């Protein structure tokens, strides 16, 4: 069983991320219309994961830091957002931290929170020049991209998993709700309540990690994604590139960039998230390959590592490991294997 050590507090844990997160990812994508600016504050809640080491296949030179997406958390009532993934990486020799940033805020503010956590880890490791291998899911991808752009000396690599790099059409529709109208008000209140509950159950300090749903939505629209790309283009395909262009620059400012994505929502009859995400995919993407919340073309970053029969939650082995890959292993690799392979790839690259 993997053990987790908070930067300040030690606590036992087992690898979740509930189906509520599927609705949350979608709702929060809707949450960011025209929001007032918020101030980033220092986060110090990164969690170190330890497990009985059985191999060194994932023993990277630099620590791996996993960064959650919208409405995310590190651990909720004993269940990991990256379900069963941190422990497997640690068992394969990796030094693994799981970050905790605001569940609903701009990618830049989340990035500043992550930057402070990395500085805290450097101090704990007593290594002021330590670099990190950052892996971000969903909005976690632009979050880690921000850190790599503003502090490349701290980052060895960035890996985007189902990354919200170009925004989402789901967020676009939510952003079109009349500002201040009953529709937007209800969505914001609902997401606010859900965010508060997740924060309480996962131990987030709202004074350290403020939640501003409308800020999140502003970042997650396609216009928000384009604006972010204009400021932080590292690793992204050139603006206007066709969907046939699957990779961006492999290296920028000394940082390696990678990505993989999910492209399916309806192969696993035993996965409750498939129904909701299949419906969203059909409504919003009209035949485009997608994971239920993001068109695959918008997720590309750096070296393209592949597209898999996974929905947006499958990408982090949710719900509870009940993914297409785990049901039909002879077709594709299970999500934890993809993370372990990426760690091995980083190790081979000297990272």
Tab-separated table of C-alpha atoms in Angstrom:
chain	number	residue	atom	x	y	z
A	1	UNK	CA	0.000	0.000	0.000
A	2	UNK	CA	1.337	3.415	-0.880
A	3	UNK	CA	1.934	5.926	1.879
A	4	UNK	CA	1.567	9.668	1.502
A	5	UNK	CA	3.403	12.358	3.363
A	6	UNK	CA	2.039	15.885	3.304
A	7	UNK	CA	4.575	18.682	3.148
A	8	UNK	CA	3.463	19.568	6.667
A	9	UNK	CA	1.403	16.641	7.900
A	10	UNK	CA	1.856	12.900	7.610
A	11	UNK	CA	-1.219	10.812	6.856
A	12	UNK	CA	-1.973	7.367	5.563
A	13	UNK	CA	-3.731	7.039	2.254
A	14	UNK	CA	-4.908	4.720	-0.408
A	15	UNK	CA	-5.281	5.571	-3.976
A	16	UNK	CA	-10.219	8.434	-6.134
A	17	UNK	CA	-11.808	10.767	-7.813
A	18	UNK	CA	-15.562	10.326	-7.820
A	19	UNK	CA	-18.023	10.366	-10.615
A	20	UNK	CA	-19.051	13.758	-9.264
A	21	UNK	CA	-15.818	14.952	-10.793
A	22	UNK	CA	-17.129	14.097	-14.226
A	23	UNK	CA	-20.007	16.475	-13.686
A	24	UNK	CA	-17.629	18.806	-11.960
A	25	UNK	CA	-15.170	18.944	-14.801
A	26	UNK	CA	-17.984	19.808	-17.073
A	27	UNK	CA	-19.717	22.224	-14.740
A	28	UNK	CA	-16.531	23.933	-13.829
A	29	UNK	CA	-15.674	24.218	-17.436
A	30	UNK	CA	-18.770	26.249	-17.516
A	31	UNK	CA	-17.784	28.403	-14.699
A	32	UNK	CA	-15.552	31.032	-15.856
A	33	UNK	CA	-17.173	33.750	-17.771
A	34	UNK	CA	-16.007	37.307	-17.045
A	35	UNK	CA	-14.483	37.029	-13.625
A	36	UNK	CA	-12.696	39.572	-11.468
A	37	UNK	CA	-8.981	38.919	-10.980
A	38	UNK	CA	-7.949	36.874	-7.966
A	39	UNK	CA	-4.630	36.783	-6.180
A	40	UNK	CA	-2.492	33.684	-6.222
A	41	UNK	CA	-1.296	32.564	-2.819
A	42	UNK	CA	1.432	30.207	-1.797
A	43	UNK	CA	0.388	26.598	-1.767
A	44	UNK	CA	2.196	24.174	0.524
A	45	UNK	CA	0.057	21.072	0.283
A	46	UNK	CA	2.033	18.866	-2.091
A	47	UNK	CA	2.040	15.283	-0.877
A	48	UNK	CA	4.964	12.840	-1.103
A	49	UNK	CA	3.940	9.287	-1.987
A	50	UNK	CA	5.920	6.317	-0.718
A	51	UNK	CA	5.499	2.638	-1.451
A	52	UNK	CA	7.483	-0.597	-1.210
A	53	UNK	CA	9.881	-0.372	-4.142
A	54	UNK	CA	9.829	-3.445	-6.362
A	55	UNK	CA	11.794	-2.162	-9.366
A	56	UNK	CA	13.661	0.862	-10.683
A	57	UNK	CA	11.933	1.106	-14.073
A	58	UNK	CA	10.393	4.479	-13.180
A	59	UNK	CA	13.323	5.831	-11.181
A	60	UNK	CA	13.644	9.218	-12.847
A	61	UNK	CA	16.470	11.624	-12.087
A	62	UNK	CA	14.011	14.303	-11.003
A	63	UNK	CA	10.829	13.943	-8.917
A	64	UNK	CA	7.500	13.465	-10.677
A	65	UNK	CA	4.770	15.909	-9.656
A	66	UNK	CA	1.161	15.032	-10.573
A	67	UNK	CA	-1.210	17.997	-10.971
A	68	UNK	CA	-4.994	17.639	-10.965
A	69	UNK	CA	-7.525	19.337	-13.204
A	70	UNK	CA	-10.712	21.286	-12.633
A	71	UNK	CA	-12.523	20.535	-9.368
A	72	UNK	CA	-9.624	18.271	-8.510
A	73	UNK	CA	-7.786	17.350	-5.342
A	74	UNK	CA	-4.906	15.171	-4.238
A	75	UNK	CA	-6.798	12.715	-2.034
A	76	UNK	CA	-10.480	12.691	-1.075
A	77	UNK	CA	-11.541	10.463	1.826
A	78	UNK	CA	-8.699	8.057	1.087
A	79	UNK	CA	-9.173	7.979	-2.695
A	80	UNK	CA	-6.713	9.568	-5.119
A	81	UNK	CA	-7.598	11.801	-8.042
A	82	UNK	CA	-4.904	9.913	-9.976
A	83	UNK	CA	-6.386	6.595	-8.905
A	84	UNK	CA	-3.761	3.919	-8.117
A	85	UNK	CA	-1.164	5.810	-10.170
A	86	UNK	CA	1.112	7.551	-7.599
A	87	UNK	CA	1.657	4.341	-5.639
A	88	UNK	CA	2.514	2.342	-8.740
A	89	UNK	CA	5.022	4.970	-9.844
A	90	UNK	CA	6.591	5.006	-6.389
A	91	UNK	CA	6.747	1.197	-6.327
A	92	UNK	CA	8.624	1.360	-9.640
A	93	UNK	CA	11.268	3.599	-8.100
A	94	UNK	CA	9.987	7.114	-8.814
A	95	UNK	CA	9.983	9.904	-6.268
A	96	UNK	CA	6.379	11.132	-6.554
A	97	UNK	CA	4.580	14.200	-5.265
A	98	UNK	CA	0.877	14.924	-5.739
A	99	UNK	CA	0.147	18.649	-5.877
A	100	UNK	CA	-3.001	20.332	-4.622
A	101	UNK	CA	-4.035	23.649	-6.177
A	102	UNK	CA	-7.323	25.529	-6.457
A	103	UNK	CA	-10.034	23.390	-8.011
A	104	UNK	CA	-11.595	26.384	-9.737
A	105	UNK	CA	-9.403	29.302	-10.730
A	106	UNK	CA	-7.386	30.553	-13.682
A	107	UNK	CA	-4.559	28.415	-15.013
A	108	UNK	CA	-2.116	31.206	-14.178
A	109	UNK	CA	-3.198	31.429	-10.544
A	110	UNK	CA	-3.112	27.660	-10.210
A	111	UNK	CA	0.346	27.780	-11.790
A	112	UNK	CA	1.566	30.288	-9.203
A	113	UNK	CA	0.262	28.032	-6.442
A	114	UNK	CA	2.105	25.083	-7.958
A	115	UNK	CA	5.268	27.159	-8.291
A	116	UNK	CA	5.187	27.874	-4.558
A	117	UNK	CA	4.701	24.169	-3.807
A	118	UNK	CA	7.728	23.300	-5.931
A	119	UNK	CA	9.805	25.855	-4.042
A	120	UNK	CA	8.650	24.254	-0.785
A	121	UNK	CA	9.673	20.828	-2.067
A	122	UNK	CA	13.079	22.192	-3.035
A	123	UNK	CA	13.514	23.462	0.535
A	124	UNK	CA	12.420	20.128	2.021
A	125	UNK	CA	14.785	18.255	-0.280
A	126	UNK	CA	17.522	20.760	0.638
A	127	UNK	CA	18.250	21.173	-3.047
A	128	UNK	CA	17.792	24.767	-4.324
A	129	UNK	CA	18.411	23.727	-7.941
A	130	UNK	CA	16.136	20.665	-8.024
A	131	UNK	CA	14.086	20.243	-11.206
A	132	UNK	CA	10.758	18.460	-11.638
A	133	UNK	CA	8.929	16.276	-14.131
A	134	UNK	CA	5.436	17.818	-14.171
A	135	UNK	CA	2.442	15.759	-15.327
A	136	UNK	CA	-0.885	17.579	-15.577
A	137	UNK	CA	-4.356	16.264	-16.366
A	138	UNK	CA	-7.099	18.442	-17.895
A	139	UNK	CA	-6.584	21.997	-16.545
A	140	UNK	CA	-3.527	20.606	-14.832
A	141	UNK	CA	-1.812	20.784	-18.224
A	142	UNK	CA	-1.955	24.574	-18.708
A	143	UNK	CA	-1.175	24.838	-14.992
A	144	UNK	CA	2.157	23.025	-15.423
A	145	UNK	CA	2.789	24.760	-18.753
A	146	UNK	CA	2.631	28.075	-16.916
A	147	UNK	CA	5.320	26.990	-14.455
A	148	UNK	CA	7.541	25.700	-17.271
A	149	UNK	CA	7.178	29.005	-19.119
A	150	UNK	CA	7.892	31.342	-16.203
A	151	UNK	CA	10.443	29.154	-14.368
A	152	UNK	CA	12.063	26.802	-16.915
A	153	UNK	CA	15.032	26.334	-14.598
A	154	UNK	CA	12.719	24.406	-12.253
A	155	UNK	CA	11.244	22.068	-14.867
A	156	UNK	CA	12.825	19.087	-16.608
A	157	UNK	CA	9.712	17.983	-18.489
A	158	UNK	CA	6.006	18.679	-18.955
A	159	UNK	CA	3.532	15.925	-19.797
A	160	UNK	CA	-0.059	16.701	-20.732
A	161	UNK	CA	-2.667	13.974	-20.165
A	162	UNK	CA	-5.997	14.865	-21.774
A	163	UNK	CA	-4.869	18.456	-21.382
A	164	UNK	CA	-7.234	21.415	-21.677
A	165	UNK	CA	-4.634	23.178	-23.777
A	166	UNK	CA	-6.925	24.710	-26.379
A	167	UNK	CA	-10.060	25.135	-24.278
A	168	UNK	CA	-13.362	23.301	-24.555
A	169	UNK	CA	-16.589	23.806	-26.495
A	170	UNK	CA	-18.420	22.715	-23.364
A	171	UNK	CA	-16.978	25.740	-21.565
A	172	UNK	CA	-17.865	27.929	-24.553
A	173	UNK	CA	-21.541	27.102	-24.193
A	174	UNK	CA	-21.508	27.729	-20.464
A	175	UNK	CA	-19.760	31.039	-21.018
A	176	UNK	CA	-22.640	32.104	-23.291
A	177	UNK	CA	-25.130	31.977	-20.432
A	178	UNK	CA	-26.316	35.560	-19.787
A	179	UNK	CA	-24.010	37.215	-17.294
A	180	UNK	CA	-25.815	37.531	-13.983
A	181	UNK	CA	-28.774	35.561	-15.323
A	182	UNK	CA	-30.512	32.776	-13.474
A	183	UNK	CA	-28.755	30.064	-15.527
A	184	UNK	CA	-25.265	31.333	-14.787
A	185	UNK	CA	-26.163	32.044	-11.158
A	186	UNK	CA	-27.435	28.508	-10.593
A	187	UNK	CA	-24.384	26.938	-12.233
A	188	UNK	CA	-21.967	29.107	-10.260
A	189	UNK	CA	-23.720	28.356	-6.965
A	190	UNK	CA	-23.852	24.627	-7.685
A	191	UNK	CA	-20.175	24.495	-8.610
A	192	UNK	CA	-19.310	26.659	-5.632
A	193	UNK	CA	-21.051	24.239	-3.277
A	194	UNK	CA	-19.394	21.237	-4.905
A	195	UNK	CA	-15.996	22.920	-4.804
A	196	UNK	CA	-16.452	23.780	-1.141
A	197	UNK	CA	-17.412	20.209	-0.293
A	198	UNK	CA	-14.455	18.757	-2.205
A	199	UNK	CA	-12.130	21.272	-0.568
A	200	UNK	CA	-13.414	20.456	2.919
A	201	UNK	CA	-13.161	16.687	2.412
A	202	UNK	CA	-9.693	16.884	0.846
A	203	UNK	CA	-8.293	19.310	3.415
A	204	UNK	CA	-7.810	22.367	1.215
A	205	UNK	CA	-7.330	25.708	2.947
A	206	UNK	CA	-9.498	28.275	1.086
A	207	UNK	CA	-7.291	31.093	2.331
A	208	UNK	CA	-4.338	29.425	0.631
A	209	UNK	CA	-6.135	28.009	-2.401
A	210	UNK	CA	-9.025	30.362	-3.267
A	211	UNK	CA	-11.870	29.069	-5.424
A	212	UNK	CA	-13.300	31.365	-8.123
A	213	UNK	CA	-15.467	29.319	-10.534
A	214	UNK	CA	-15.904	32.116	-13.074
A	215	UNK	CA	-12.124	32.452	-13.309
A	216	UNK	CA	-11.892	28.774	-14.188
A	217	UNK	CA	-14.438	29.076	-16.970
A	218	UNK	CA	-12.635	32.050	-18.477
A	219	UNK	CA	-9.485	29.923	-18.729
A	220	UNK	CA	-11.261	26.889	-20.167
A	221	UNK	CA	-13.119	28.433	-23.103
A	222	UNK	CA	-11.518	28.150	-26.527
A	223	UNK	CA	-10.882	31.900	-26.422
A	224	UNK	CA	-9.225	31.475	-23.030
A	225	UNK	CA	-7.104	28.637	-24.396
A	226	UNK	CA	-6.033	30.748	-27.380
A	227	UNK	CA	-5.098	33.658	-25.115
A	228	UNK	CA	-3.048	31.343	-22.900
A	229	UNK	CA	-1.296	29.880	-25.964
A	230	UNK	CA	-0.420	33.379	-27.156
A	231	UNK	CA	1.354	34.083	-23.858
A	232	UNK	CA	2.807	30.615	-23.305
A	233	UNK	CA	3.185	28.866	-26.686
A	234	UNK	CA	5.947	26.457	-25.630
A	235	UNK	CA	5.276	22.948	-26.946
A	236	UNK	CA	2.016	23.794	-28.690
A	237	UNK	CA	1.432	23.239	-32.438
A	238	UNK	CA	1.457	26.487	-34.398
A	239	UNK	CA	-1.830	28.444	-34.294
A	240	UNK	CA	-4.153	27.341	-37.073
A	241	UNK	CA	-2.509	23.933	-37.477
A	242	UNK	CA	-4.784	21.181	-38.754
A	243	UNK	CA	-5.736	18.257	-36.568
A	244	UNK	CA	-3.297	16.141	-38.574
A	245	UNK	CA	-0.482	17.978	-36.772
A	246	UNK	CA	-0.213	15.867	-33.643
A	247	UNK	CA	2.975	17.266	-32.126
A	248	UNK	CA	4.409	20.609	-31.183
A	249	UNK	CA	8.015	21.496	-30.375
A	250	UNK	CA	9.592	18.648	-28.404
A	251	UNK	CA	11.898	20.988	-26.451
A	252	UNK	CA	11.515	24.649	-25.490
A	253	UNK	CA	13.768	26.592	-23.111
A	254	UNK	CA	15.439	23.311	-22.153
A	255	UNK	CA	12.130	21.700	-21.109
A	256	UNK	CA	10.883	18.491	-22.795
A	257	UNK	CA	7.170	18.424	-23.729
A	258	UNK	CA	4.942	15.347	-24.186
A	259	UNK	CA	1.242	14.533	-24.396
A	260	UNK	CA	-1.321	11.783	-24.827
A	261	UNK	CA	-5.111	11.897	-24.918
A	262	UNK	CA	-8.339	9.954	-24.708
A	263	UNK	CA	-10.484	9.634	-27.823
A	264	UNK	CA	-13.446	7.505	-26.776
A	265	UNK	CA	-16.444	7.686	-24.454
A	266	UNK	CA	-18.601	4.625	-25.010
A	267	UNK	CA	-16.696	1.343	-24.976
A	268	UNK	CA	-17.067	0.302	-21.329
A	269	UNK	CA	-20.576	-0.736	-20.258
A	270	UNK	CA	-19.354	-1.022	-16.662
A	271	UNK	CA	-18.070	2.568	-16.400
A	272	UNK	CA	-20.796	4.948	-15.146
A	273	UNK	CA	-18.948	8.002	-16.471
A	274	UNK	CA	-19.275	6.791	-20.063
A	275	UNK	CA	-22.967	7.645	-20.314
A	276	UNK	CA	-22.571	11.271	-19.263
A	277	UNK	CA	-19.420	11.853	-21.264
A	278	UNK	CA	-20.775	10.076	-24.349
A	279	UNK	CA	-23.773	12.392	-24.248
A	280	UNK	CA	-21.582	15.464	-23.951
A	281	UNK	CA	-19.276	14.260	-26.711
A	282	UNK	CA	-22.201	13.719	-29.068
A	283	UNK	CA	-23.762	17.092	-28.271
A	284	UNK	CA	-20.671	19.263	-28.478
A	285	UNK	CA	-18.181	17.681	-30.848
A	286	UNK	CA	-20.245	16.463	-33.821
A	287	UNK	CA	-18.003	13.652	-35.010
A	288	UNK	CA	-14.695	15.104	-33.781
A	289	UNK	CA	-12.574	12.657	-31.813
A	290	UNK	CA	-13.014	13.616	-28.168
A	291	UNK	CA	-12.914	12.337	-24.590
A	292	UNK	CA	-16.310	13.763	-23.650
A	293	UNK	CA	-15.037	17.174	-22.562
A	294	UNK	CA	-12.221	18.012	-24.965
A	295	UNK	CA	-11.716	17.609	-28.695
A	296	UNK	CA	-8.508	15.660	-29.120
A	297	UNK	CA	-7.115	18.249	-31.555
A	298	UNK	CA	-7.057	20.830	-28.769
A	299	UNK	CA	-5.032	18.660	-26.390
A	300	UNK	CA	-1.773	18.365	-28.380
A	301	UNK	CA	1.480	19.353	-26.729
A	302	UNK	CA	5.090	18.515	-27.522
A	303	UNK	CA	5.859	14.968	-28.606
A	304	UNK	CA	2.612	13.109	-29.260
A	305	UNK	CA	2.640	9.756	-27.462
A	306	UNK	CA	-0.695	8.394	-28.622
A	307	UNK	CA	-4.496	8.498	-28.420
A	308	UNK	CA	-6.327	5.868	-26.383
A	309	UNK	CA	-9.863	4.526	-25.984
A	310	UNK	CA	-10.430	6.517	-22.797
A	311	UNK	CA	-12.844	9.178	-21.683
A	312	UNK	CA	-11.802	12.230	-19.667
A	313	UNK	CA	-11.969	10.361	-16.371
A	314	UNK	CA	-10.389	7.173	-17.689
A	315	UNK	CA	-7.264	9.214	-18.414
A	316	UNK	CA	-6.513	9.284	-14.672
A	317	UNK	CA	-7.823	5.746	-14.071
A	318	UNK	CA	-11.277	6.788	-12.847
A	319	UNK	CA	-13.849	5.799	-11.858
A	320	UNK	CA	-11.874	3.655	-9.403
A	321	UNK	CA	-9.833	1.956	-12.112
A	322	UNK	CA	-12.949	0.817	-13.975
A	323	UNK	CA	-11.715	2.002	-17.368
A	324	UNK	CA	-11.947	0.612	-20.872
A	325	UNK	CA	-8.330	-0.456	-20.710
A	326	UNK	CA	-8.883	-2.416	-17.525
A	327	UNK	CA	-11.946	-4.169	-18.932
A	328	UNK	CA	-10.317	-5.085	-22.235
A	329	UNK	CA	-6.572	-5.268	-21.557
A	330	UNK	CA	-5.884	-7.131	-24.791
A	331	UNK	CA	-6.859	-4.012	-26.743
A	332	UNK	CA	-4.919	-1.316	-24.939
A	333	UNK	CA	-2.725	-0.561	-21.967
A	334	UNK	CA	-4.285	0.374	-18.682
A	335	UNK	CA	-3.924	4.039	-17.652
A	336	UNK	CA	-1.412	3.332	-14.829
A	337	UNK	CA	0.783	1.559	-17.375
A	338	UNK	CA	0.830	4.680	-19.555
A	339	UNK	CA	2.072	6.750	-16.612
A	340	UNK	CA	4.685	4.124	-15.723
A	341	UNK	CA	5.863	3.974	-19.344
A	342	UNK	CA	6.181	7.746	-19.399
A	343	UNK	CA	8.289	7.642	-16.250
A	344	UNK	CA	10.510	5.022	-17.912
A	345	UNK	CA	10.757	7.264	-20.990
A	346	UNK	CA	11.813	10.203	-18.816
A	347	UNK	CA	14.373	8.011	-17.083
A	348	UNK	CA	15.838	6.964	-20.451
A	349	UNK	CA	16.047	10.632	-21.443
A	350	UNK	CA	18.105	11.365	-18.342
A	351	UNK	CA	15.279	13.279	-16.710
